Tab-separated table of C-alpha atoms and ligand atoms in Angstrom:
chain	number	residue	atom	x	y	z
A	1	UNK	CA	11.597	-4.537	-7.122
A	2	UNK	CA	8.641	-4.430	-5.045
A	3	UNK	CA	7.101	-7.993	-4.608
A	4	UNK	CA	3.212	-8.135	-5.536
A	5	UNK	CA	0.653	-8.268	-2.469
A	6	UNK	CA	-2.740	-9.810	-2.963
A	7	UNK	CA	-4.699	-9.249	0.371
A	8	UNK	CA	-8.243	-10.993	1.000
A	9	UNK	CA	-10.294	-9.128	3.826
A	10	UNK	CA	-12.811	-11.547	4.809
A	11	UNK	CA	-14.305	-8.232	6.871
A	12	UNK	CA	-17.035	-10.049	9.525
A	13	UNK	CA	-17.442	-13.200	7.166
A	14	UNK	CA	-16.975	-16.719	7.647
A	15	UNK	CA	-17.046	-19.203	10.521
A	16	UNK	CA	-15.299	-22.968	10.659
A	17	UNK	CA	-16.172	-23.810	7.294
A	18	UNK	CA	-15.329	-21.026	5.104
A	19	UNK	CA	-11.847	-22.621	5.957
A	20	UNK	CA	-12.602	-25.076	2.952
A	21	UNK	CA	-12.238	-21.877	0.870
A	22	UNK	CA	-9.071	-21.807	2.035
A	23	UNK	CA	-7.992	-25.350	1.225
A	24	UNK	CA	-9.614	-25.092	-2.443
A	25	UNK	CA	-6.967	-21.854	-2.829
A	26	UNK	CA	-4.111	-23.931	-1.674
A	27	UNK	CA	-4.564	-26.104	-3.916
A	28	UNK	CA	-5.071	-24.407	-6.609
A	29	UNK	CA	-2.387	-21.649	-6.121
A	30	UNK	CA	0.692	-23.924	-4.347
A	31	UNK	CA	2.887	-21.756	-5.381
A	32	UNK	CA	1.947	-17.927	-6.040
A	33	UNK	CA	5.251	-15.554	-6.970
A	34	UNK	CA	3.180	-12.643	-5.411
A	35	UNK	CA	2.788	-12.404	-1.988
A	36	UNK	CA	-0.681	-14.063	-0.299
A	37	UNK	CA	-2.543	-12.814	2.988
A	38	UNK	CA	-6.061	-13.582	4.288
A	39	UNK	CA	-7.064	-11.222	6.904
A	40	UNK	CA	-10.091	-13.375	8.430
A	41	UNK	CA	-11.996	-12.741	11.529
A	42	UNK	CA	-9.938	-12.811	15.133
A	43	UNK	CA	-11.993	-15.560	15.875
A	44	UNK	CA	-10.627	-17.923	12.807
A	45	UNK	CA	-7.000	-16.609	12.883
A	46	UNK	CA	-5.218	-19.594	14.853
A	47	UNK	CA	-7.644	-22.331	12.559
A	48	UNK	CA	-6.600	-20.031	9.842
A	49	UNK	CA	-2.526	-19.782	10.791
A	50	UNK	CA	-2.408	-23.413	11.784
A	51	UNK	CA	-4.160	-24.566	8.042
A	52	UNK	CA	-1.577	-21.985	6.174
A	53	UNK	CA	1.462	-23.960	7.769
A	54	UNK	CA	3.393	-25.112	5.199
A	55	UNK	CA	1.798	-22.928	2.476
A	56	UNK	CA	2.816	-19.592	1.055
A	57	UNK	CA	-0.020	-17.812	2.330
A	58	UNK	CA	0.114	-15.849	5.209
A	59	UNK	CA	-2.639	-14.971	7.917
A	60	UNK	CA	-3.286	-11.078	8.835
A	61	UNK	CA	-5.753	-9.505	11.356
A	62	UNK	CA	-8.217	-6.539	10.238
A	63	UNK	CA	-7.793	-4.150	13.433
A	64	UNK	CA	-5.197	-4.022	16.755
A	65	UNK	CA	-5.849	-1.824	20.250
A	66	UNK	CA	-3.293	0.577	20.510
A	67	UNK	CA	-2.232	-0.535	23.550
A	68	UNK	CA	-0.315	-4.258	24.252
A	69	UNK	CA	-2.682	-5.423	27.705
A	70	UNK	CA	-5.336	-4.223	29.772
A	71	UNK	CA	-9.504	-3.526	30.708
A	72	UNK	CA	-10.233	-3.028	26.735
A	73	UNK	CA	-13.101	-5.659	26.909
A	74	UNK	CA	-13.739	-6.951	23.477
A	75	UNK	CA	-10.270	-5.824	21.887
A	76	UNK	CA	-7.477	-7.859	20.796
A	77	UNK	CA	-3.902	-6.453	20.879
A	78	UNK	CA	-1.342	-6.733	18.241
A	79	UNK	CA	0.992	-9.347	20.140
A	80	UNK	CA	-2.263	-11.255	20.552
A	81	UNK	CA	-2.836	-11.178	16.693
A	82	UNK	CA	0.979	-12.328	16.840
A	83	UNK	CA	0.119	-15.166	19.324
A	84	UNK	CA	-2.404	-16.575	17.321
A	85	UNK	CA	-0.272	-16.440	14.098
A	86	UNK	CA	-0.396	-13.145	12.167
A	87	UNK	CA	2.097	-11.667	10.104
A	88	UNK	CA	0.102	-8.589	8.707
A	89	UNK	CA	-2.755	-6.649	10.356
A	90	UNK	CA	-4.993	-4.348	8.896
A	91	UNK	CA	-5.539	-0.704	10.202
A	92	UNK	CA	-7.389	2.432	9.455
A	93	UNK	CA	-9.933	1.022	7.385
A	94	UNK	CA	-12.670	2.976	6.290
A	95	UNK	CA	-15.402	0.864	8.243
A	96	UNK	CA	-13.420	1.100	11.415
A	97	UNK	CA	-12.964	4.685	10.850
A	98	UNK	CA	-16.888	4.795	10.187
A	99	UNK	CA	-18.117	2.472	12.258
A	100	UNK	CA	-15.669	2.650	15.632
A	101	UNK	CA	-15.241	6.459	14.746
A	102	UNK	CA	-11.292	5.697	14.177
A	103	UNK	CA	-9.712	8.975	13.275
A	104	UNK	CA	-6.018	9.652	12.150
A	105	UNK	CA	-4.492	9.161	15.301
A	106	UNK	CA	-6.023	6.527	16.849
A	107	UNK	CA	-4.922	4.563	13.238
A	108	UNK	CA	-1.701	5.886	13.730
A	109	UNK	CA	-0.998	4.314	17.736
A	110	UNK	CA	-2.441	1.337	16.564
A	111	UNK	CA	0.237	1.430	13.718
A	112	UNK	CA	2.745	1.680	16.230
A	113	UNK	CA	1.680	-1.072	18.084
A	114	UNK	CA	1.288	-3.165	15.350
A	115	UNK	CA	5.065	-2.484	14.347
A	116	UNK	CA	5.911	-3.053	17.947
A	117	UNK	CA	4.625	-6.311	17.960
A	118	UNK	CA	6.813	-7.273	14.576
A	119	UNK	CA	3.573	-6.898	12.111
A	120	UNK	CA	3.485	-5.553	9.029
A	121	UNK	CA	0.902	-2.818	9.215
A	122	UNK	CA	-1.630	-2.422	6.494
A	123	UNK	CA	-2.587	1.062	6.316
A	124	UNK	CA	-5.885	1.726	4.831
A	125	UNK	CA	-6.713	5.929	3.426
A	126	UNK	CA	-9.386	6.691	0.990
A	127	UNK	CA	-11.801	9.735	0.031
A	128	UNK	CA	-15.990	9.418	0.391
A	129	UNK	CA	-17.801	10.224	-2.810
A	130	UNK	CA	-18.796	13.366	-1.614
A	131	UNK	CA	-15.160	14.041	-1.109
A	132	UNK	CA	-14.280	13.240	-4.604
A	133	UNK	CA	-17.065	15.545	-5.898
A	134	UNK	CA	-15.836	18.461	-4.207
A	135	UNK	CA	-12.471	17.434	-5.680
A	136	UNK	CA	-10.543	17.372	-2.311
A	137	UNK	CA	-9.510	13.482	-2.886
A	138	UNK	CA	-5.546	13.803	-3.050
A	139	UNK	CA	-5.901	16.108	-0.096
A	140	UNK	CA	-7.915	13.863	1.779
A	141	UNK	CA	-5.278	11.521	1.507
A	142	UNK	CA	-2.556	13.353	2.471
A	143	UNK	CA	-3.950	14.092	5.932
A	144	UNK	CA	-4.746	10.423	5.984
A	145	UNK	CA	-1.121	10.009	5.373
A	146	UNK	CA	0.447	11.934	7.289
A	147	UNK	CA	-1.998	11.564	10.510
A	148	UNK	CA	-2.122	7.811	10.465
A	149	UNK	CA	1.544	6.550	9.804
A	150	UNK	CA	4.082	6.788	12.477
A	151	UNK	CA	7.546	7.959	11.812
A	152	UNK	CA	9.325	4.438	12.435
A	153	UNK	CA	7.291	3.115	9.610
A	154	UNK	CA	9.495	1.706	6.877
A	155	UNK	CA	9.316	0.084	3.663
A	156	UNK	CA	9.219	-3.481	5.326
A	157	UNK	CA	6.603	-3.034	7.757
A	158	UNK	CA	4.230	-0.858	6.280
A	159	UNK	CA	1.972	-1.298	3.171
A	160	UNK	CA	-0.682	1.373	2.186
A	161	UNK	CA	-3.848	0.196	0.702
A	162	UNK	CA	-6.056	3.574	-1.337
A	163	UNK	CA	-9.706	2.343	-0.780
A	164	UNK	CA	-12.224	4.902	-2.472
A	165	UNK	CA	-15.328	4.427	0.321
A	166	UNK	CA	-17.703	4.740	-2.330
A	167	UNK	CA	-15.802	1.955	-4.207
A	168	UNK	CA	-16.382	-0.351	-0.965
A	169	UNK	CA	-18.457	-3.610	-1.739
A	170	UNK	CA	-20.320	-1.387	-4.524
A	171	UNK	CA	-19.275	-2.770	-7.624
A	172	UNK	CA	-18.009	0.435	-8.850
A	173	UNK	CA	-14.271	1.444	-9.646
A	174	UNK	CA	-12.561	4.593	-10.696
A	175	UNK	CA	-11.282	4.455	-13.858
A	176	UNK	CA	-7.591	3.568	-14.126
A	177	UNK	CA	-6.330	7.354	-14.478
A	178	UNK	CA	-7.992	7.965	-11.009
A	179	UNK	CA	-5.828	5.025	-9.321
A	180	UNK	CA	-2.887	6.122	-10.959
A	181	UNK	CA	-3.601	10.081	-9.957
A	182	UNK	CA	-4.154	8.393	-6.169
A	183	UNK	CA	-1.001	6.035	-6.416
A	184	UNK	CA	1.233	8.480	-7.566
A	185	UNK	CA	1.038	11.408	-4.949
A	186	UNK	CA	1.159	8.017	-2.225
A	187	UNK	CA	4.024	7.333	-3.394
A	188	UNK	CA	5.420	11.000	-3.790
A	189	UNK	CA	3.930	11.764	-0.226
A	190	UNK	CA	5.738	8.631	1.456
A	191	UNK	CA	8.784	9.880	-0.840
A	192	UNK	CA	9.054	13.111	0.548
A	193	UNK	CA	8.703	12.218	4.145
A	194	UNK	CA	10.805	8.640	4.443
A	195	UNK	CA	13.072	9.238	1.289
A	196	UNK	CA	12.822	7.947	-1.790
A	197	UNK	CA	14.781	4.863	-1.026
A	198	UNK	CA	12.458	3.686	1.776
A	199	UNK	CA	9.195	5.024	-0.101
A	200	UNK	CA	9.806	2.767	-3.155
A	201	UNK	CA	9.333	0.021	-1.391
A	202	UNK	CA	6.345	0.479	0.083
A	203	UNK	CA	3.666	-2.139	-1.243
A	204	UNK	CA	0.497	0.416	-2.700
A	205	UNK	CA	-2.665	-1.828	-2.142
A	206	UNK	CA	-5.434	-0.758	-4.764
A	207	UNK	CA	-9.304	-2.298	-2.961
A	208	UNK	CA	-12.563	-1.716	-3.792
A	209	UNK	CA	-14.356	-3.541	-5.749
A	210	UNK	CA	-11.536	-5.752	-7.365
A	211	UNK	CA	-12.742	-8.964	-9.390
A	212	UNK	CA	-11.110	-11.376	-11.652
A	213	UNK	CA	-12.119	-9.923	-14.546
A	214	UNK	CA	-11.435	-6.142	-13.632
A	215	UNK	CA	-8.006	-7.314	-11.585
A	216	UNK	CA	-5.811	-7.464	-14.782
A	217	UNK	CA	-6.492	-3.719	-15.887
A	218	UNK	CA	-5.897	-2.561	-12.433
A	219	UNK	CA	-2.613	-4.406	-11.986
A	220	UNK	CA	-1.462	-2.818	-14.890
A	221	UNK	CA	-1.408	0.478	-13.410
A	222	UNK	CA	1.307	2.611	-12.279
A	223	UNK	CA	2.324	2.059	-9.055
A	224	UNK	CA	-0.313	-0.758	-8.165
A	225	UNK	CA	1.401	-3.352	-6.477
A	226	UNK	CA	-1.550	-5.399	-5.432
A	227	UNK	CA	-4.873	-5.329	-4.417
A	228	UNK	CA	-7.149	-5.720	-1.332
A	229	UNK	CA	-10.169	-7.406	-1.802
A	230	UNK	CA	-12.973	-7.854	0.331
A	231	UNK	CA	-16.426	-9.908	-1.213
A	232	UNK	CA	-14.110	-11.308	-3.741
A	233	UNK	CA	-11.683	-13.090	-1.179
A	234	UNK	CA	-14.427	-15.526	0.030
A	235	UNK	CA	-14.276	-17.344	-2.652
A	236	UNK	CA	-11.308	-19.394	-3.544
A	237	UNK	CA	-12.129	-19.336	-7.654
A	238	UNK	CA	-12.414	-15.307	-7.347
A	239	UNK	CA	-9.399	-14.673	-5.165
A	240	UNK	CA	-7.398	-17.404	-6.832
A	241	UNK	CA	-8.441	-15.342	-10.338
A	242	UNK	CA	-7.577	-12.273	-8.839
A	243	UNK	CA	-3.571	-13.728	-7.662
A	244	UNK	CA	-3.574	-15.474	-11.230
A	245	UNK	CA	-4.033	-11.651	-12.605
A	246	UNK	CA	-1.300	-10.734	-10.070
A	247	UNK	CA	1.262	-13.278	-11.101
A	248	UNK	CA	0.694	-12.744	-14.637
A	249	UNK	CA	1.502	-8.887	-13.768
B	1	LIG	O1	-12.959	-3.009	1.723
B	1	LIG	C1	-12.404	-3.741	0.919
B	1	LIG	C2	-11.209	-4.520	1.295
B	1	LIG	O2	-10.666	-4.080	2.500
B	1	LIG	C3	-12.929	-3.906	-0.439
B	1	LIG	O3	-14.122	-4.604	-0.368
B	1	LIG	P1	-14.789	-5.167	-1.722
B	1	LIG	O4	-13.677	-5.883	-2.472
B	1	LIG	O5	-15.858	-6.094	-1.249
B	1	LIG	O6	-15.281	-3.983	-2.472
């Protein structure tokens, strides 16, 4: 049995007091049976990991440099996320790949790095709009797939999250047959190159656009095991709605 994920992406949001937020959530949600990370920005991760002590929740970063030291001014390596108390770290998603120019296999040696420095590595693949059109979505994410997930990846350290780019912060979703479609060849692609033992228990993150009141319909689908959720993590009453949904699962 896979245990549920819900994942709040706080993206380049919040400063010293959105840590209230994060007090509110504790409070409401002691004691959540699905797993809880907040990804906030490197610059609130040790406030972040030192408030979470004690708590189920767990603190995550949203990118890593590939490599662990060195003149990379402005980057932060995966044992530094480590340092200043990650768990999880988020890689490959699509507004690194758009705005940093990230490709496959920059995602996938950051991956590595991330696993070498004993995170669990969120892996983030997803199709543009145009993409969809043209109906080249599950082959998008193949490539994504296969170019941005090392081979030492296993079920424990590695949790794919299917982002539509066009579902990003827009308030639109694809309908529930479309996640399913999406989830289903992740998992048969992750089945047919780690076995299916290994593949099964590989969390499948569904983000984009996830609310309270769309989270319940989405959980429901096959092979959802959570969600990652950007605007909707800011606020404790929305993200706590959205793990509620989760629980109830
Ligand atoms: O990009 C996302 C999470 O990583 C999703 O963002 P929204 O939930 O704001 O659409």
């Amino acid at each position: 049995m896979r245990r549920k994920m819900a994942a709040g992406n706080w993206k380049m949001n919040g400063t010293a007091e959105a840590l209230g937020e994060v007090d509110k959530l504790l409070a409401a949600h002691p004691a959540p049976s699905c797993d809880v990370l907040i990804c906030p920005p490197a610059t609130l991760l040790h406030r972040l990991s030192d408030r979470l002590q004690g708590s189920a929740v767990r603190a995550g970063g949203q990118d890593c440099h590939a490599a662990e030291t060195g003149a990379h001014t402005g980057d932060v390596s995966a044992a530094m996320l480590r340092d200043a108390g990650a768990t999880h770290v988020i890689l490959g998603h699509s507004e690194r790949r758009s705005d940093h120019g990230e490709a496959d296999d920059t995602v996938r040696a950051k991956t590595e790095a991330a696993l070498g420095a004993d995170l669990v590595a969120i892996v983030c693949v997803g199709e543009t709009e145009a993409q969809r059109d043209a109906g080249e979505t599950l082959g998008v994410i193949s490539t994504q797939l296969k170019g941005s997930i090392p081979d030492g990846a296993s079920g424990e350290t590695l949790v794919v999250a299917y982002e539509p780019v066009w579902a990003i912060g827009t308030g639109r979703t694809p309908t529930l047959d479309q996640i399913a479609e999406v989830h289903d060849a992740i998992r048969a692609e992750l089945s047919e190159r780690f076995g299916a033992e290994a593949a099964d228990a590989v969390r499948l993150l569904y983000g984009g656009s996830v609310k309270p009141a769309n989270a319940e319909e989405i959980f429901g689908v096959s092979n959802v095991d959570g969600a990652l959720v950007g605007g909707a993590s800011l606020k404790a009453d929305d993200f706590g709605g959205i793990i509620a949904a989760l629980d109830a699962s």
